[in-house]
Amino acid sequence: KGDMTIIKVDENSLVRENKQVSMEDIQLSVDVISKLQQYTQKNGGEFLYIAAPEKGINLSFPDNKSNYYQYNHTVFVSALENAHIPVLDLAKEMDLAGMLNSDAYFRTDHHWKPEVGFWANGKICETLQTNYGFTYDPAMTDLNNYSVKIYKDWFWAPMVRKWDCTLLPKERMISL
């Protein structure tokens, strides 16, 4: 954490610098996930890997910095698919929904905004229902069915500790 490089990107957002992940490391991860899938199936279960995107996907980095978030994610998801591991790619789903990075993540943190977590939960439930017969009440994943309290100018994430806090105003946070 102390040696983490934080980058202010064009979207007036903070993101961690990242590196390209080697094919060897990707394959090691796929092998472990494949073993989990085999164990699950051997014990009568079904398996679905949820590939959640990292904040840096689709962000414009400064010219002197490289952005490997999209590359790493795409290669990893492709490797899972090539290993016949069922995947729900939430980055793809976010693209299909027209969701921008600025819609999904706090500007000063790598976590999703709470409403995006709700949206992702709905996508996961839909996929489980369609592909695995999972039953759920769609009303439970509809944010409109909840009382939401918005706290304006409330949230600053740990990334701001490494940045001049006056450059980015505090963000809103919701409570359910």
CSV table of N, CA and C in Angstrom, one decimal:
chain,number,residue,atom,x,y,z
A,1,LYS,N,0.8,-1.2,0.0
A,1,LYS,CA,0.0,0.0,0.0
A,1,LYS,C,0.9,1.3,0.0
A,2,GLY,N,2.0,1.2,0.7
A,2,GLY,CA,2.8,2.4,0.8
A,2,GLY,C,3.5,2.8,-0.5
A,3,ASP,N,3.7,1.7,-1.4
A,3,ASP,CA,4.4,2.0,-2.6
A,3,ASP,C,3.4,2.1,-3.8
A,4,MET,N,2.1,2.1,-3.5
A,4,MET,CA,1.1,2.2,-4.5
A,4,MET,C,1.1,3.6,-5.2
A,5,THR,N,1.1,3.5,-6.6
A,5,THR,CA,1.1,4.8,-7.3
A,5,THR,C,-0.4,5.0,-7.7
A,6,ILE,N,-0.8,6.2,-7.4
A,6,ILE,CA,-2.2,6.7,-7.7
A,6,ILE,C,-2.1,7.7,-8.8
A,7,ILE,N,-3.0,7.5,-9.8
A,7,ILE,CA,-3.0,8.3,-11.0
A,7,ILE,C,-4.4,9.0,-11.1
A,8,LYS,N,-4.3,10.3,-11.4
A,8,LYS,CA,-5.5,11.1,-11.6
A,8,LYS,C,-5.7,11.0,-13.1
A,9,VAL,N,-6.9,10.4,-13.5
A,9,VAL,CA,-7.1,10.2,-15.0
A,9,VAL,C,-8.0,11.3,-15.5
A,10,ASP,N,-8.2,11.3,-16.8
A,10,ASP,CA,-8.9,12.4,-17.5
A,10,ASP,C,-10.4,12.5,-17.0
A,11,GLU,N,-11.0,11.5,-16.5
A,11,GLU,CA,-12.3,11.5,-16.0
A,11,GLU,C,-12.4,12.2,-14.6
A,12,ASN,N,-11.3,12.8,-14.1
A,12,ASN,CA,-11.3,13.5,-12.8
A,12,ASN,C,-11.5,12.4,-11.7
A,13,SER,N,-10.8,11.3,-11.9
A,13,SER,CA,-11.0,10.2,-11.0
A,13,SER,C,-9.6,9.7,-10.6
A,14,LEU,N,-9.5,9.0,-9.5
A,14,LEU,CA,-8.2,8.4,-9.0
A,14,LEU,C,-8.3,6.9,-9.3
A,15,VAL,N,-7.2,6.4,-9.7
A,15,VAL,CA,-7.1,4.9,-10.0
A,15,VAL,C,-5.6,4.5,-9.7
A,16,ARG,N,-5.5,3.2,-9.2
A,16,ARG,CA,-4.2,2.7,-9.0
A,16,ARG,C,-3.5,2.4,-10.3
A,17,GLU,N,-2.2,2.6,-10.4
A,17,GLU,CA,-1.4,2.2,-11.5
A,17,GLU,C,-1.4,0.6,-11.6
A,18,ASN,N,-1.5,0.1,-12.7
A,18,ASN,CA,-1.5,-1.4,-12.8
A,18,ASN,C,-0.4,-1.8,-13.9
A,19,LYS,N,-0.1,-3.1,-13.8
A,19,LYS,CA,0.8,-3.7,-14.7
A,19,LYS,C,0.1,-4.8,-15.5
A,20,GLN,N,0.7,-5.2,-16.6
A,20,GLN,CA,0.2,-6.3,-17.4
A,20,GLN,C,0.5,-7.6,-16.7
A,21,VAL,N,-0.6,-8.4,-16.6
A,21,VAL,CA,-0.4,-9.7,-15.9
A,21,VAL,C,0.1,-10.7,-16.9
A,22,SER,N,1.0,-11.5,-16.5
A,22,SER,CA,1.7,-12.5,-17.4
A,22,SER,C,0.7,-13.6,-17.7
A,23,MET,N,0.8,-14.2,-18.8
A,23,MET,CA,0.0,-15.4,-19.2
A,23,MET,C,0.2,-16.5,-18.2
A,24,GLU,N,1.4,-16.6,-17.7
A,24,GLU,CA,1.6,-17.7,-16.7
A,24,GLU,C,0.8,-17.4,-15.4
A,25,ASP,N,0.7,-16.2,-14.9
A,25,ASP,CA,-0.1,-15.9,-13.8
A,25,ASP,C,-1.6,-16.1,-14.1
A,26,ILE,N,-2.0,-15.7,-15.2
A,26,ILE,CA,-3.4,-15.9,-15.6
A,26,ILE,C,-3.7,-17.3,-15.6
A,27,GLN,N,-2.8,-18.2,-16.2
A,27,GLN,CA,-3.1,-19.6,-16.3
A,27,GLN,C,-3.1,-20.2,-14.9
A,28,LEU,N,-2.3,-19.8,-14.0
A,28,LEU,CA,-2.3,-20.3,-12.7
A,28,LEU,C,-3.6,-20.0,-12.0
A,29,SER,N,-4.2,-18.8,-12.2
A,29,SER,CA,-5.5,-18.5,-11.7
A,29,SER,C,-6.6,-19.3,-12.3
A,30,VAL,N,-6.5,-19.5,-13.6
A,30,VAL,CA,-7.5,-20.3,-14.3
A,30,VAL,C,-7.5,-21.8,-13.8
A,31,ASP,N,-6.3,-22.3,-13.6
A,31,ASP,CA,-6.1,-23.7,-13.1
A,31,ASP,C,-6.8,-23.9,-11.7
A,32,VAL,N,-6.6,-22.9,-10.8
A,32,VAL,CA,-7.2,-23.0,-9.5
A,32,VAL,C,-8.7,-22.9,-9.6
A,33,ILE,N,-9.2,-22.0,-10.4
A,33,ILE,CA,-10.7,-21.9,-10.6
A,33,ILE,C,-11.2,-23.1,-11.3
A,34,SER,N,-10.5,-23.7,-12.2
A,34,SER,CA,-10.9,-25.0,-12.8
A,34,SER,C,-11.0,-26.1,-11.8
A,35,LYS,N,-10.1,-26.2,-10.9
A,35,LYS,CA,-10.1,-27.2,-9.8
A,35,LYS,C,-11.3,-27.0,-8.9
A,36,LEU,N,-11.6,-25.7,-8.6
A,36,LEU,CA,-12.8,-25.4,-7.8
A,36,LEU,C,-14.1,-25.8,-8.6
A,37,GLN,N,-14.1,-25.6,-9.9
A,37,GLN,CA,-15.3,-26.0,-10.7
A,37,GLN,C,-15.4,-27.5,-10.7
A,38,GLN,N,-14.3,-28.2,-10.8
A,38,GLN,CA,-14.4,-29.7,-10.8
A,38,GLN,C,-14.8,-30.2,-9.5
A,39,TYR,N,-14.4,-29.6,-8.4
A,39,TYR,CA,-14.8,-30.0,-7.1
A,39,TYR,C,-16.3,-29.8,-6.9
A,40,THR,N,-16.7,-28.7,-7.3
A,40,THR,CA,-18.1,-28.3,-7.2
A,40,THR,C,-19.0,-29.3,-7.9
A,41,GLN,N,-18.6,-29.6,-9.2
A,41,GLN,CA,-19.4,-30.5,-10.0
A,41,GLN,C,-19.3,-31.9,-9.5
A,42,LYS,N,-18.2,-32.3,-9.0
A,42,LYS,CA,-18.0,-33.7,-8.4
A,42,LYS,C,-18.9,-33.9,-7.2
A,43,ASN,N,-19.2,-32.8,-6.5
A,43,ASN,CA,-20.1,-32.8,-5.3
A,43,ASN,C,-21.6,-32.4,-5.7
A,44,GLY,N,-21.9,-32.5,-7.0
A,44,GLY,CA,-23.3,-32.3,-7.4
A,44,GLY,C,-23.7,-30.8,-7.6
A,45,GLY,N,-22.8,-29.9,-7.5
A,45,GLY,CA,-23.1,-28.5,-7.7
A,45,GLY,C,-22.9,-28.0,-9.1
A,46,GLU,N,-23.3,-26.8,-9.3
A,46,GLU,CA,-23.1,-26.2,-10.6
A,46,GLU,C,-22.2,-25.0,-10.3
A,47,PHE,N,-21.5,-24.5,-11.4
A,47,PHE,CA,-20.4,-23.5,-11.1
A,47,PHE,C,-20.6,-22.3,-12.1
A,48,LEU,N,-20.4,-21.1,-11.6
A,48,LEU,CA,-20.4,-19.9,-12.4
A,48,LEU,C,-19.4,-19.0,-11.8
A,49,TYR,N,-18.4,-18.5,-12.6
A,49,TYR,CA,-17.4,-17.6,-12.2
A,49,TYR,C,-17.9,-16.2,-12.5
A,50,ILE,N,-18.0,-15.3,-11.6
A,50,ILE,CA,-18.4,-13.9,-11.8
A,50,ILE,C,-17.1,-13.0,-12.0
A,51,ALA,N,-16.9,-12.5,-13.2
A,51,ALA,CA,-15.8,-11.7,-13.5
A,51,ALA,C,-16.1,-10.2,-13.3
A,52,ALA,N,-15.7,-9.7,-12.2
A,52,ALA,CA,-16.0,-8.3,-11.9
A,52,ALA,C,-14.9,-7.4,-12.4
A,53,PRO,N,-15.2,-6.3,-13.1
A,53,PRO,CA,-14.2,-5.5,-13.7
A,53,PRO,C,-13.5,-4.6,-12.6
A,54,GLU,N,-12.3,-4.2,-12.9
A,54,GLU,CA,-11.6,-3.3,-12.0
A,54,GLU,C,-11.9,-1.8,-12.5
A,55,LYS,N,-11.7,-0.9,-11.7
A,55,LYS,CA,-12.0,0.5,-12.0
A,55,LYS,C,-11.4,1.0,-13.2
A,56,GLY,N,-10.2,0.6,-13.5
A,56,GLY,CA,-9.4,1.2,-14.6
A,56,GLY,C,-9.9,0.9,-16.0
A,57,ILE,N,-10.8,-0.1,-16.1
A,57,ILE,CA,-11.3,-0.4,-17.5
A,57,ILE,C,-12.0,0.8,-18.1
A,58,ASN,N,-11.6,1.1,-19.3
A,58,ASN,CA,-12.2,2.2,-20.1
A,58,ASN,C,-11.9,3.6,-19.6
A,59,LEU,N,-10.9,3.7,-18.8
A,59,LEU,CA,-10.5,5.1,-18.4
A,59,LEU,C,-9.3,5.5,-19.3
A,60,SER,N,-9.2,6.8,-19.5
A,60,SER,CA,-8.1,7.4,-20.2
A,60,SER,C,-7.0,7.8,-19.3
A,61,PHE,N,-5.9,7.1,-19.4
A,61,PHE,CA,-4.7,7.4,-18.5
A,61,PHE,C,-3.9,8.5,-19.2
A,62,PRO,N,-3.1,9.2,-18.4
A,62,PRO,CA,-2.2,10.2,-19.0
A,62,PRO,C,-1.2,9.5,-19.9
A,63,ASP,N,-0.7,10.2,-20.9
A,63,ASP,CA,0.2,9.7,-21.9
A,63,ASP,C,1.4,8.9,-21.3
A,64,ASN,N,1.9,9.3,-20.2
A,64,ASN,CA,3.1,8.7,-19.6
A,64,ASN,C,2.8,7.5,-18.8
A,65,LYS,N,1.5,7.0,-18.7
A,65,LYS,CA,1.2,5.8,-18.0
A,65,LYS,C,0.4,4.8,-18.9
A,66,SER,N,0.6,3.6,-18.6
A,66,SER,CA,-0.1,2.5,-19.4
A,66,SER,C,-1.3,2.0,-18.6
A,67,ASN,N,-2.3,1.7,-19.3
A,67,ASN,CA,-3.5,1.1,-18.7
A,67,ASN,C,-3.7,-0.3,-19.2
A,68,TYR,N,-3.5,-1.3,-18.3
A,68,TYR,CA,-3.6,-2.7,-18.6
A,68,TYR,C,-4.9,-3.3,-18.1
A,69,TYR,N,-5.8,-2.5,-17.5
A,69,TYR,CA,-7.0,-3.1,-16.9
A,69,TYR,C,-7.8,-3.8,-17.9
A,70,GLN,N,-8.1,-3.2,-19.0
A,70,GLN,CA,-9.0,-3.9,-20.0
A,70,GLN,C,-8.3,-5.1,-20.6
A,71,TYR,N,-7.0,-5.0,-20.9
A,71,TYR,CA,-6.2,-6.1,-21.4
A,71,TYR,C,-6.3,-7.3,-20.5
A,72,ASN,N,-5.9,-7.0,-19.2
A,72,ASN,CA,-5.8,-8.1,-18.2
A,72,ASN,C,-7.2,-8.8,-18.0
A,73,HIS,N,-8.2,-8.0,-18.0
A,73,HIS,CA,-9.6,-8.5,-17.8
A,73,HIS,C,-10.0,-9.4,-19.0
A,74,THR,N,-9.8,-8.9,-20.2
A,74,THR,CA,-10.2,-9.6,-21.4
A,74,THR,C,-9.4,-10.9,-21.6
A,75,VAL,N,-8.1,-10.9,-21.3
A,75,VAL,CA,-7.3,-12.1,-21.5
A,75,VAL,C,-7.8,-13.1,-20.4
A,76,PHE,N,-8.0,-12.7,-19.2
A,76,PHE,CA,-8.4,-13.6,-18.1
A,76,PHE,C,-9.8,-14.2,-18.4
A,77,VAL,N,-10.8,-13.4,-18.9
A,77,VAL,CA,-12.1,-14.0,-19.2
A,77,VAL,C,-12.0,-14.9,-20.4
A,78,SER,N,-11.2,-14.6,-21.4
A,78,SER,CA,-11.0,-15.5,-22.5
A,78,SER,C,-10.3,-16.8,-22.1
A,79,ALA,N,-9.4,-16.8,-21.2
A,79,ALA,CA,-8.7,-18.0,-20.7
A,79,ALA,C,-9.7,-18.8,-19.9
A,80,LEU,N,-10.6,-18.2,-19.1
A,80,LEU,CA,-11.6,-19.0,-18.4
A,80,LEU,C,-12.6,-19.7,-19.4
A,81,GLU,N,-13.0,-18.9,-20.4
A,81,GLU,CA,-13.9,-19.5,-21.4
A,81,GLU,C,-13.2,-20.6,-22.2
A,82,ASN,N,-11.9,-20.5,-22.5
A,82,ASN,CA,-11.2,-21.5,-23.2
A,82,ASN,C,-11.0,-22.8,-22.4
A,83,ALA,N,-11.1,-22.6,-21.1
A,83,ALA,CA,-11.0,-23.8,-20.1
A,83,ALA,C,-12.4,-24.3,-19.8
A,84,HIS,N,-13.4,-23.8,-20.6
A,84,HIS,CA,-14.8,-24.3,-20.4
A,84,HIS,C,-15.4,-24.0,-19.0
A,85,ILE,N,-15.0,-22.9,-18.5
A,85,ILE,CA,-15.5,-22.4,-17.2
A,85,ILE,C,-16.6,-21.4,-17.5
A,86,PRO,N,-17.8,-21.6,-17.0
A,86,PRO,CA,-18.9,-20.6,-17.3
A,86,PRO,C,-18.6,-19.3,-16.6
A,87,VAL,N,-18.7,-18.2,-17.3
A,87,VAL,CA,-18.3,-16.9,-16.8
A,87,VAL,C,-19.5,-15.9,-17.0
A,88,LEU,N,-19.8,-15.1,-16.0
A,88,LEU,CA,-20.6,-13.9,-16.2
A,88,LEU,C,-19.6,-12.8,-16.1
A,89,ASP,N,-19.4,-12.1,-17.3
A,89,ASP,CA,-18.5,-11.0,-17.4
A,89,ASP,C,-19.3,-9.7,-17.1
A,90,LEU,N,-19.1,-9.2,-15.9
A,90,LEU,CA,-19.8,-8.0,-15.5
A,90,LEU,C,-19.3,-6.7,-16.3
A,91,ALA,N,-18.1,-6.8,-16.7
A,91,ALA,CA,-17.6,-5.6,-17.6
A,91,ALA,C,-18.4,-5.6,-18.9
A,92,LYS,N,-18.6,-6.7,-19.5
A,92,LYS,CA,-19.4,-6.7,-20.7
A,92,LYS,C,-20.8,-6.3,-20.4
A,93,GLU,N,-21.4,-6.8,-19.3
A,93,GLU,CA,-22.7,-6.4,-19.0
A,93,GLU,C,-22.9,-4.9,-18.7
A,94,MET,N,-21.8,-4.3,-18.1
A,94,MET,CA,-21.8,-2.9,-17.8
A,94,MET,C,-21.8,-2.1,-19.2
A,95,ASP,N,-21.0,-2.6,-20.1
A,95,ASP,CA,-20.9,-2.0,-21.4
A,95,ASP,C,-22.3,-2.0,-22.1
A,96,LEU,N,-22.9,-3.2,-22.1
A,96,LEU,CA,-24.2,-3.4,-22.7
A,96,LEU,C,-25.3,-2.5,-22.1
A,97,ALA,N,-25.1,-2.2,-20.8
A,97,ALA,CA,-26.0,-1.3,-20.1
A,97,ALA,C,-25.7,0.2,-20.3
A,98,GLY,N,-24.6,0.4,-21.0
A,98,GLY,CA,-24.2,1.8,-21.2
A,98,GLY,C,-23.7,2.5,-19.9
A,99,MET,N,-23.2,1.7,-19.0
A,99,MET,CA,-22.7,2.2,-17.7
A,99,MET,C,-21.2,2.6,-17.9
A,100,LEU,N,-21.0,3.9,-17.6
A,100,LEU,CA,-19.7,4.4,-17.7
A,100,LEU,C,-18.9,4.2,-16.4
A,101,ASN,N,-17.6,4.2,-16.4
A,101,ASN,CA,-16.8,4.1,-15.2
A,101,ASN,C,-17.2,5.1,-14.2
A,102,SER,N,-17.5,6.3,-14.6
A,102,SER,CA,-17.8,7.4,-13.6
A,102,SER,C,-19.2,7.1,-13.0
A,103,ASP,N,-20.0,6.3,-13.7
A,103,ASP,CA,-21.3,5.9,-13.1
A,103,ASP,C,-21.1,4.8,-12.0
A,104,ALA,N,-20.2,4.0,-12.2
A,104,ALA,CA,-20.0,2.8,-11.4
A,104,ALA,C,-19.2,2.9,-10.2
A,105,TYR,N,-18.1,3.7,-10.3
A,105,TYR,CA,-17.1,3.8,-9.2
A,105,TYR,C,-17.1,5.1,-8.5
A,106,PHE,N,-16.7,5.1,-7.3
A,106,PHE,CA,-16.4,6.4,-6.6
A,106,PHE,C,-15.2,7.0,-7.3
A,107,ARG,N,-15.1,8.3,-7.4
A,107,ARG,CA,-13.9,8.9,-8.0
A,107,ARG,C,-12.7,8.7,-7.2
A,108,THR,N,-12.8,8.6,-5.9
A,108,THR,CA,-11.6,8.5,-5.1
A,108,THR,C,-11.4,7.1,-4.5
A,109,ASP,N,-12.0,6.1,-5.1
A,109,ASP,CA,-11.9,4.7,-4.5
A,109,ASP,C,-12.1,3.7,-5.7
A,110,HIS,N,-11.7,2.5,-5.4
A,110,HIS,CA,-11.8,1.4,-6.4
A,110,HIS,C,-13.1,0.6,-6.3
A,111,HIS,N,-13.9,0.9,-5.3
A,111,HIS,CA,-15.1,0.2,-5.1
A,111,HIS,C,-16.3,0.8,-5.9
A,112,TRP,N,-17.3,-0.2,-6.2
A,112,TRP,CA,-18.5,0.3,-6.8
A,112,TRP,C,-19.3,1.1,-5.9
A,113,LYS,N,-20.1,2.0,-6.5
A,113,LYS,CA,-21.1,2.7,-5.8
A,113,LYS,C,-22.2,1.7,-5.3
A,114,PRO,N,-22.8,2.0,-4.2
A,114,PRO,CA,-23.8,1.0,-3.7
A,114,PRO,C,-24.9,0.6,-4.8
A,115,GLU,N,-25.4,1.6,-5.5
A,115,GLU,CA,-26.4,1.3,-6.5
A,115,GLU,C,-25.9,0.3,-7.6
A,116,VAL,N,-24.6,0.4,-7.9
A,116,VAL,CA,-24.1,-0.5,-8.9
A,116,VAL,C,-24.0,-2.0,-8.3
A,117,GLY,N,-23.7,-2.0,-7.0
A,117,GLY,CA,-23.7,-3.4,-6.4
A,117,GLY,C,-25.1,-4.0,-6.5
A,118,PHE,N,-26.1,-3.2,-6.3
A,118,PHE,CA,-27.5,-3.6,-6.5
A,118,PHE,C,-27.7,-4.1,-7.9
A,119,TRP,N,-27.3,-3.3,-8.9
A,119,TRP,CA,-27.5,-3.7,-10.3
A,119,TRP,C,-26.7,-5.0,-10.6
A,120,ALA,N,-25.5,-5.1,-10.1
A,120,ALA,CA,-24.7,-6.4,-10.3
A,120,ALA,C,-25.4,-7.6,-9.7
A,121,ASN,N,-26.0,-7.4,-8.5
A,121,ASN,CA,-26.7,-8.5,-7.8
A,121,ASN,C,-27.9,-8.9,-8.7
A,122,GLY,N,-28.6,-8.0,-9.3
A,122,GLY,CA,-29.7,-8.3,-10.2
A,122,GLY,C,-29.2,-9.1,-11.4
A,123,LYS,N,-28.1,-8.7,-12.0
A,123,LYS,CA,-27.5,-9.4,-13.2
A,123,LYS,C,-27.1,-10.8,-12.8
A,124,ILE,N,-26.5,-11.0,-11.6
A,124,ILE,CA,-26.1,-12.3,-11.2
A,124,ILE,C,-27.3,-13.2,-11.0
A,125,CYS,N,-28.3,-12.6,-10.3
A,125,CYS,CA,-29.6,-13.4,-10.1
A,125,CYS,C,-30.3,-13.8,-11.4
A,126,GLU,N,-30.3,-12.8,-12.4
A,126,GLU,CA,-30.9,-13.1,-13.7
A,126,GLU,C,-30.2,-14.3,-14.4
A,127,THR,N,-28.8,-14.2,-14.3
A,127,THR,CA,-28.0,-15.3,-15.0
A,127,THR,C,-28.2,-16.6,-14.3
A,128,LEU,N,-28.3,-16.6,-13.0
A,128,LEU,CA,-28.5,-17.8,-12.2
A,128,LEU,C,-29.9,-18.4,-12.5
A,129,GLN,N,-30.9,-17.6,-12.7
A,129,GLN,CA,-32.2,-18.0,-13.0
A,129,GLN,C,-32.3,-18.6,-14.4
A,130,THR,N,-31.7,-17.9,-15.4
A,130,THR,CA,-31.7,-18.3,-16.8
A,130,THR,C,-30.9,-19.6,-17.0
A,131,ASN,N,-29.8,-19.7,-16.4
A,131,ASN,CA,-28.9,-20.8,-16.8
A,131,ASN,C,-28.9,-21.9,-15.8
A,132,TYR,N,-29.4,-21.7,-14.6
A,132,TYR,CA,-29.3,-22.7,-13.5
A,132,TYR,C,-30.6,-23.0,-12.8
A,133,GLY,N,-31.7,-22.3,-13.2
A,133,GLY,CA,-33.0,-22.5,-12.6
A,133,GLY,C,-33.2,-21.9,-11.2
A,134,PHE,N,-32.3,-21.0,-10.8
A,134,PHE,CA,-32.3,-20.3,-9.5
A,134,PHE,C,-33.6,-19.4,-9.5
A,135,THR,N,-34.3,-19.5,-8.4
A,135,THR,CA,-35.5,-18.7,-8.4
A,135,THR,C,-35.2,-17.5,-7.4
A,136,TYR,N,-35.7,-16.4,-7.7
A,136,TYR,CA,-35.6,-15.2,-6.9
A,136,TYR,C,-36.7,-14.2,-7.2
A,137,ASP,N,-36.9,-13.3,-6.3
A,137,ASP,CA,-37.9,-12.3,-6.6
A,137,ASP,C,-37.2,-11.1,-7.1
A,138,PRO,N,-37.4,-10.7,-8.4
A,138,PRO,CA,-36.7,-9.6,-9.0
A,138,PRO,C,-37.0,-8.3,-8.2
A,139,ALA,N,-38.1,-8.2,-7.5
A,139,ALA,CA,-38.3,-7.0,-6.7
A,139,ALA,C,-37.2,-6.8,-5.6
A,140,MET,N,-36.6,-7.9,-5.2
A,140,MET,CA,-35.6,-7.8,-4.2
A,140,MET,C,-34.3,-7.1,-4.7
A,141,THR,N,-34.1,-7.1,-6.0
A,141,THR,CA,-32.9,-6.6,-6.6
A,141,THR,C,-33.2,-5.2,-7.3
A,142,ASP,N,-34.4,-4.7,-7.1
A,142,ASP,CA,-34.8,-3.4,-7.7
A,142,ASP,C,-34.6,-2.3,-6.6
A,143,LEU,N,-33.6,-1.4,-6.8
A,143,LEU,CA,-33.3,-0.4,-5.9
A,143,LEU,C,-34.5,0.5,-5.6
A,144,ASN,N,-35.4,0.6,-6.6
A,144,ASN,CA,-36.6,1.5,-6.5
A,144,ASN,C,-37.5,1.0,-5.4
A,145,ASN,N,-37.4,-0.2,-4.9
A,145,ASN,CA,-38.2,-0.8,-3.9
A,145,ASN,C,-37.6,-0.6,-2.5
A,146,TYR,N,-36.6,0.2,-2.4
A,146,TYR,CA,-36.0,0.5,-1.1
A,146,TYR,C,-36.0,2.0,-0.8
A,147,SER,N,-36.0,2.3,0.5
A,147,SER,CA,-35.8,3.7,0.9
A,147,SER,C,-34.3,4.0,0.9
A,148,VAL,N,-34.0,5.0,0.1
A,148,VAL,CA,-32.6,5.4,0.0
A,148,VAL,C,-32.3,6.8,0.6
A,149,LYS,N,-31.3,6.9,1.4
A,149,LYS,CA,-30.9,8.2,1.9
A,149,LYS,C,-29.6,8.5,1.3
A,150,ILE,N,-29.5,9.7,0.8
A,150,ILE,CA,-28.3,10.2,0.1
A,150,ILE,C,-27.6,11.2,1.0
A,151,TYR,N,-26.3,10.9,1.3
A,151,TYR,CA,-25.4,11.8,2.0
A,151,TYR,C,-24.5,12.5,1.1
A,152,LYS,N,-24.7,13.8,0.9
A,152,LYS,CA,-23.9,14.5,-0.1
A,152,LYS,C,-22.6,15.0,0.5
A,153,ASP,N,-21.6,15.0,-0.3
A,153,ASP,CA,-20.3,15.5,0.1
A,153,ASP,C,-19.8,14.8,1.4
A,154,TRP,N,-19.9,13.4,1.4
A,154,TRP,CA,-19.6,12.7,2.5
A,154,TRP,C,-18.4,11.7,2.4
A,155,PHE,N,-18.2,11.2,1.2
A,155,PHE,CA,-17.3,10.0,1.1
A,155,PHE,C,-16.0,10.5,0.5
A,156,TRP,N,-14.9,10.1,1.2
A,156,TRP,CA,-13.5,10.2,0.6
A,156,TRP,C,-12.9,8.9,0.9
A,157,ALA,N,-12.3,8.3,-0.1
A,157,ALA,CA,-11.7,6.9,0.1
A,157,ALA,C,-10.2,7.1,0.5
A,158,PRO,N,-9.6,5.9,0.9
A,158,PRO,CA,-8.2,6.0,1.3
A,158,PRO,C,-7.2,6.5,0.2
A,159,MET,N,-7.6,6.4,-1.1
A,159,MET,CA,-6.7,6.8,-2.1
A,159,MET,C,-6.4,8.3,-2.0
A,160,VAL,N,-7.3,9.1,-1.4
A,160,VAL,CA,-7.1,10.5,-1.3
A,160,VAL,C,-6.0,10.8,-0.3
A,161,ARG,N,-5.7,9.9,0.5
A,161,ARG,CA,-4.6,10.2,1.5
A,161,ARG,C,-3.3,10.4,0.8
A,162,LYS,N,-3.1,9.9,-0.5
A,162,LYS,CA,-1.9,10.1,-1.2
A,162,LYS,C,-2.1,11.2,-2.2
A,163,TRP,N,-3.1,11.9,-2.2
A,163,TRP,CA,-3.4,13.0,-3.2
A,163,TRP,C,-3.8,14.3,-2.5
A,164,ASP,N,-3.6,15.3,-3.2
A,164,ASP,CA,-4.1,16.6,-2.6
A,164,ASP,C,-5.6,16.6,-2.6
A,165,CYS,N,-6.2,16.6,-1.4
A,165,CYS,CA,-7.6,16.4,-1.2
A,165,CYS,C,-8.4,17.6,-1.8
A,166,THR,N,-7.8,18.7,-2.0
A,166,THR,CA,-8.5,19.9,-2.5
A,166,THR,C,-8.8,19.7,-4.0
A,167,LEU,N,-8.2,18.8,-4.6
A,167,LEU,CA,-8.4,18.6,-6.1
A,167,LEU,C,-9.7,17.9,-6.4
A,168,LEU,N,-10.2,17.1,-5.5
A,168,LEU,CA,-11.4,16.3,-5.7
A,168,LEU,C,-12.4,16.5,-4.5
A,169,PRO,N,-13.6,17.0,-4.8
A,169,PRO,CA,-14.6,17.2,-3.7
A,169,PRO,C,-15.0,15.8,-3.2
A,170,LYS,N,-15.5,15.8,-2.0
A,170,LYS,CA,-16.1,14.6,-1.4
A,170,LYS,C,-17.3,14.2,-2.3
A,171,GLU,N,-17.6,12.9,-2.2
A,171,GLU,CA,-18.6,12.3,-3.0
A,171,GLU,C,-19.9,12.0,-2.2
A,172,ARG,N,-20.9,11.7,-2.9
A,172,ARG,CA,-22.2,11.3,-2.2
A,172,ARG,C,-22.1,9.8,-1.8
A,173,MET,N,-22.8,9.5,-0.8
A,173,MET,CA,-22.9,8.1,-0.4
A,173,MET,C,-24.4,7.8,-0.1
A,174,ILE,N,-24.8,6.6,-0.4
A,174,ILE,CA,-26.2,6.3,-0.1
A,174,ILE,C,-26.3,5.2,1.0
A,175,SER,N,-27.4,5.2,1.7
A,175,SER,CA,-27.7,4.2,2.7
A,175,SER,C,-29.0,3.6,2.4
A,176,LEU,N,-29.1,2.3,2.6
A,176,LEU,CA,-30.4,1.7,2.3
A,176,LEU,C,-31.1,1.4,3.6
